DNA sequence: CGGGCGCGATGACATCTGTCATGGGTTTCT
DNA sequence: AGAAACCCATGACAGATGTCATCGCGCCCG
């Protein structure tokens, strides 16, 4: 019997997924959580075999949870399900030791199959997402450029970005200018949008 | 027996919701759809009592489906479930004749209860969403301002917005300036973000 | 060791944006 | 009829932004 921890902030979906997984004879949902922190705390107590975690949750990112889980419970395999599959998320997730990565558009039997796969030490990444991630390519942005661009996401003026990044406004403009060039955008706002769409930030 | 049509692009969730609803003795999921168009076509054939529709789907907006359904099948009550509840969506949905509006964070028994409620001619809106919608207030933007601001969402430069809106660049700047003032933002990009967050566009 | 790269900064310049005043046209309400 | 709101446009001005050249510093790699 594979013991599963389920984490998703949407009760409806979590409950529904639990119901579906419980239909399988060899699967058992032993715990559920609605937030990342809750998932982490619960996992430490129940020590599940597999953790099925939603990517976007109110507090902790699914990837962060996976990372913590990987060091805390090495015997527990983590897989991520998500509604909006961005290439960058996939890359980060894989780096965090995630064994499975699925969009929520998959059918329930695929989900069950993948649970078994990762429990057996295998890996599984949705083919469509994998293709997207490959085609998106590596980020050409330097770490600092990515930082600054991320701060630009909300549309703040340069002076505020500079304050938040503890940089001179001129430096911020240089980084942004470089990022605009690399993304092919016509201004930093579009650049920030594109970079996020490509999973670079 | 209440006959239900279920529309959601995420197979996993749709299947799971179907499983949950079928657990209820008086509810029966008679059809499922993965897109808005599919939902509409299916509904015309099976004529369900209640349509449970996801707000965001690949092709047709959930609200558009609801609107079409309201005129096509007056006997069918429509309710919307959504992951991201923006106040503006609620308002539009209500205007389209939607009888129930729920976030996906609700529990399954609430979902079943609401299905029965709307089938009996009642209405139900999630209290948290309702409160949010009320506090967000009416949009202070004029229709044209909203148009232009929407085109600004993607970060395009003013000249492109002007072309896409068939306006003079100067006029675009005037509208945007007005919108920036009304939203309390410091530039059009932030204004666009805020307006979307408040459901004004 | 030298070169390449990233980090942080400055200054100069052209352009883009935001703001304001102004005007004329339409529709709607009083 | 008059006021008020919206639509569309123009012109002017200041400040924000994008771009480029240039500098010094530290790091790593061949």
Short mmCIF file of N, CA and C in Angstrom, two decimals, chain A residues 36-37 39-45 47-48 60 64-78 96:
data_model
loop_
_atom_site.label_atom_id
_atom_site.label_comp_id
_atom_site.label_asym_id
_atom_site.label_seq_id
_atom_site.Cartn_x
_atom_site.Cartn_y
_atom_site.Cartn_z
N UNK A 36 1.40 25.16 2.09
CA UNK A 36 2.71 24.56 2.02
C UNK A 36 3.26 24.23 3.40
N UNK A 37 3.11 25.16 4.33
CA UNK A 37 3.62 24.95 5.68
C UNK A 37 2.93 23.75 6.33
N UNK A 39 1.57 21.28 4.82
CA UNK A 39 2.02 20.06 4.15
C UNK A 39 3.33 19.58 4.76
N UNK A 40 4.23 20.51 4.98
CA UNK A 40 5.54 20.18 5.54
C UNK A 40 5.40 19.59 6.94
N UNK A 41 4.61 20.28 7.76
CA UNK A 41 4.42 19.83 9.14
C UNK A 41 3.78 18.46 9.17
N UNK A 42 2.77 18.27 8.36
CA UNK A 42 2.07 16.99 8.33
C UNK A 42 2.98 15.87 7.85
N UNK A 43 3.76 16.17 6.84
CA UNK A 43 4.64 15.16 6.26
C UNK A 43 5.62 14.64 7.30
N UNK A 44 6.12 15.55 8.14
CA UNK A 44 7.09 15.13 9.15
C UNK A 44 6.48 14.15 10.14
N UNK A 45 5.18 14.27 10.35
CA UNK A 45 4.51 13.39 11.30
C UNK A 45 4.12 12.06 10.67
N UNK A 47 4.95 10.84 7.67
CA UNK A 47 5.99 10.22 6.83
C UNK A 47 5.39 9.41 5.67
N UNK A 48 4.80 10.09 4.70
CA UNK A 48 4.17 9.41 3.58
C UNK A 48 5.21 8.84 2.61
N UNK A 60 3.68 28.78 0.99
CA UNK A 60 4.91 28.24 0.43
C UNK A 60 4.68 27.72 -0.99
N UNK A 64 9.34 24.88 -3.11
CA UNK A 64 10.00 25.04 -1.82
C UNK A 64 9.66 23.87 -0.91
N UNK A 65 8.40 23.48 -0.92
CA UNK A 65 7.98 22.34 -0.11
C UNK A 65 8.75 21.10 -0.54
N UNK A 66 8.86 20.90 -1.83
CA UNK A 66 9.55 19.74 -2.36
C UNK A 66 11.00 19.73 -1.89
N UNK A 67 11.61 20.89 -1.93
CA UNK A 67 13.00 21.01 -1.53
C UNK A 67 13.18 20.62 -0.06
N UNK A 68 12.32 21.18 0.77
CA UNK A 68 12.40 20.87 2.21
C UNK A 68 12.14 19.39 2.44
N UNK A 69 11.19 18.87 1.71
CA UNK A 69 10.82 17.47 1.87
C UNK A 69 11.99 16.56 1.48
N UNK A 70 12.68 16.95 0.43
CA UNK A 70 13.77 16.11 -0.08
C UNK A 70 14.86 15.92 0.97
N UNK A 71 15.13 16.99 1.73
CA UNK A 71 16.18 16.87 2.74
C UNK A 71 15.63 16.26 4.03
N UNK A 72 14.36 16.54 4.33
CA UNK A 72 13.78 16.05 5.58
C UNK A 72 13.43 14.57 5.52
N UNK A 73 12.80 14.19 4.43
CA UNK A 73 12.30 12.81 4.28
C UNK A 73 12.82 12.21 2.98
N UNK A 74 14.03 11.75 2.99
CA UNK A 74 14.62 11.24 1.74
C UNK A 74 13.84 10.05 1.17
N UNK A 75 13.12 9.36 2.00
CA UNK A 75 12.39 8.19 1.52
C UNK A 75 11.10 8.57 0.81
N UNK A 76 10.71 9.84 0.96
CA UNK A 76 9.44 10.28 0.38
C UNK A 76 9.66 10.87 -1.01
N UNK A 77 9.00 10.35 -2.00
CA UNK A 77 9.08 10.89 -3.35
C UNK A 77 8.06 12.01 -3.52
N UNK A 78 8.48 13.08 -4.14
CA UNK A 78 7.59 14.21 -4.31
C UNK A 78 7.19 14.36 -5.77
N UNK A 96 14.91 20.72 -7.59
CA UNK A 96 14.57 20.53 -6.17
C UNK A 96 14.36 19.06 -5.84
#
